[in-house]
């Protein structure tokens, strides 16, 4: 278990390092609001869609396809999304409702979930986790685009407008565009893949620096109540309910552990980028990312310990 704790810290510590770098750069005046706006737009429209495109085309969909596991993940994600949305309607101000829901269900599976699955289960964790990550990207981005469009102050909330918002979302376009390449294993030129990787590798550092640049003590105080509630949903209630449901459906050992890791991952930095793109409360989104990333060191390891103690993994 100590090795897993060290692995989790090894993944989350660089995230915090980039967040604090963003805070420091804003404090000394090396970055400003204009930079954050431009960099966030670049991530949303360019580097993150490229990262998702490359992540999916590298996955071996035909080898690691597990219909039962993938199907359960989609249904559990949708069920958790609806439960969180219902709770938000009751407990959260309308203006922040989209940000609350997105922060409470959208996990950082491409970084935390996949890395831990690979660390614990080797090639099996990598193959199953990669295919699951592709499905995660599609599910999360469709649901996030929908909920943000519904509660956006600038966008129309009629069904056709919401559909157009989803179809025009660069992250979803990147996912859909990658699917034919992944399914038929269409090779791309090496120079193009290398150039794409250079471009995509800017995604996480830029997004985290922008998050850090928006954090202030006033922001933390103003957002603390709603952010804590959303973070508890993400790090405690969602993994608890979804993992228990997976056990009741018969999942055990590596499959159950991988599902747990994906449901228990902290909120993705992409939630901040999308909040800015939809003119939502991006400061609240930033605080949720920070709280859930910090909590992940404790909740993921406690969850794995309990699953091992129960003999389920």
CSV table of N, CA and C in Angstrom, one decimal, residues 4 7 64 113-131 254-255 257-258 261-262:
chain,number,residue,atom,x,y,z
A,4,UNK,N,1.6,2.4,-3.4
A,4,UNK,CA,0.5,3.0,-4.1
A,4,UNK,C,0.4,4.5,-3.6
A,7,UNK,N,3.0,6.3,-5.4
A,7,UNK,CA,2.6,6.5,-6.8
A,7,UNK,C,1.6,7.6,-6.9
A,64,UNK,N,-8.5,-4.6,-26.5
A,64,UNK,CA,-8.9,-4.4,-25.1
A,64,UNK,C,-10.3,-4.0,-24.9
A,113,UNK,N,-6.2,8.3,-13.3
A,113,UNK,CA,-6.8,7.0,-13.4
A,113,UNK,C,-5.9,6.0,-14.2
A,114,UNK,N,-5.5,6.5,-15.4
A,114,UNK,CA,-4.7,5.6,-16.3
A,114,UNK,C,-3.4,5.3,-15.7
A,115,UNK,N,-2.7,6.3,-15.1
A,115,UNK,CA,-1.4,6.1,-14.6
A,115,UNK,C,-1.4,5.0,-13.4
A,116,UNK,N,-2.4,5.2,-12.5
A,116,UNK,CA,-2.5,4.2,-11.4
A,116,UNK,C,-2.9,2.8,-11.9
A,117,UNK,N,-3.8,2.8,-12.9
A,117,UNK,CA,-4.2,1.5,-13.4
A,117,UNK,C,-3.0,0.7,-14.0
A,118,UNK,N,-2.2,1.5,-14.7
A,118,UNK,CA,-1.0,0.9,-15.3
A,118,UNK,C,0.0,0.5,-14.3
A,119,UNK,N,0.1,1.3,-13.2
A,119,UNK,CA,1.1,1.0,-12.1
A,119,UNK,C,0.7,-0.3,-11.4
A,120,UNK,N,-0.6,-0.5,-11.2
A,120,UNK,CA,-1.1,-1.6,-10.4
A,120,UNK,C,-1.2,-2.9,-11.2
A,121,UNK,N,-1.6,-2.8,-12.5
A,121,UNK,CA,-1.9,-4.0,-13.3
A,121,UNK,C,-1.2,-4.1,-14.6
A,122,UNK,N,-0.1,-3.3,-14.7
A,122,UNK,CA,0.8,-3.5,-15.9
A,122,UNK,C,0.1,-3.3,-17.2
A,123,UNK,N,0.5,-4.2,-18.2
A,123,UNK,CA,-0.1,-4.1,-19.5
A,123,UNK,C,-1.6,-4.2,-19.6
A,124,UNK,N,-2.2,-5.0,-18.7
A,124,UNK,CA,-3.6,-5.2,-18.7
A,124,UNK,C,-4.3,-3.9,-18.3
A,125,UNK,N,-3.7,-3.2,-17.2
A,125,UNK,CA,-4.3,-1.9,-16.8
A,125,UNK,C,-4.1,-0.9,-17.9
A,126,UNK,N,-3.0,-0.9,-18.6
A,126,UNK,CA,-2.7,0.1,-19.7
A,126,UNK,C,-3.7,-0.1,-20.8
A,127,UNK,N,-3.9,-1.4,-21.3
A,127,UNK,CA,-4.8,-1.6,-22.4
A,127,UNK,C,-6.2,-1.3,-22.1
A,128,UNK,N,-6.7,-1.9,-21.0
A,128,UNK,CA,-8.1,-1.7,-20.6
A,128,UNK,C,-8.3,-0.2,-20.3
A,129,UNK,N,-7.4,0.4,-19.5
A,129,UNK,CA,-7.5,1.8,-19.1
A,129,UNK,C,-7.5,2.7,-20.3
A,130,UNK,N,-6.7,2.4,-21.3
A,130,UNK,CA,-6.6,3.3,-22.5
A,130,UNK,C,-7.9,3.3,-23.3
A,131,UNK,N,-8.5,2.2,-23.5
A,131,UNK,CA,-9.8,2.1,-24.2
A,131,UNK,C,-10.9,2.8,-23.3
A,254,UNK,N,-9.1,-6.9,-10.9
A,254,UNK,CA,-8.5,-5.8,-11.7
A,254,UNK,C,-9.6,-4.9,-12.3
A,255,UNK,N,-10.6,-5.5,-12.8
A,255,UNK,CA,-11.7,-4.7,-13.4
A,255,UNK,C,-12.4,-3.8,-12.4
A,257,UNK,N,-11.1,-2.7,-9.6
A,257,UNK,CA,-10.1,-1.7,-9.2
A,257,UNK,C,-9.9,-0.6,-10.2
A,258,UNK,N,-9.9,-1.0,-11.5
A,258,UNK,CA,-9.8,0.0,-12.5
A,258,UNK,C,-11.0,0.9,-12.6
A,261,UNK,N,-10.7,3.4,-9.7
A,261,UNK,CA,-9.7,4.4,-9.9
A,261,UNK,C,-10.2,5.5,-10.9
A,262,UNK,N,-11.0,5.1,-11.9
A,262,UNK,CA,-11.6,6.0,-12.8
A,262,UNK,C,-12.7,6.9,-12.2
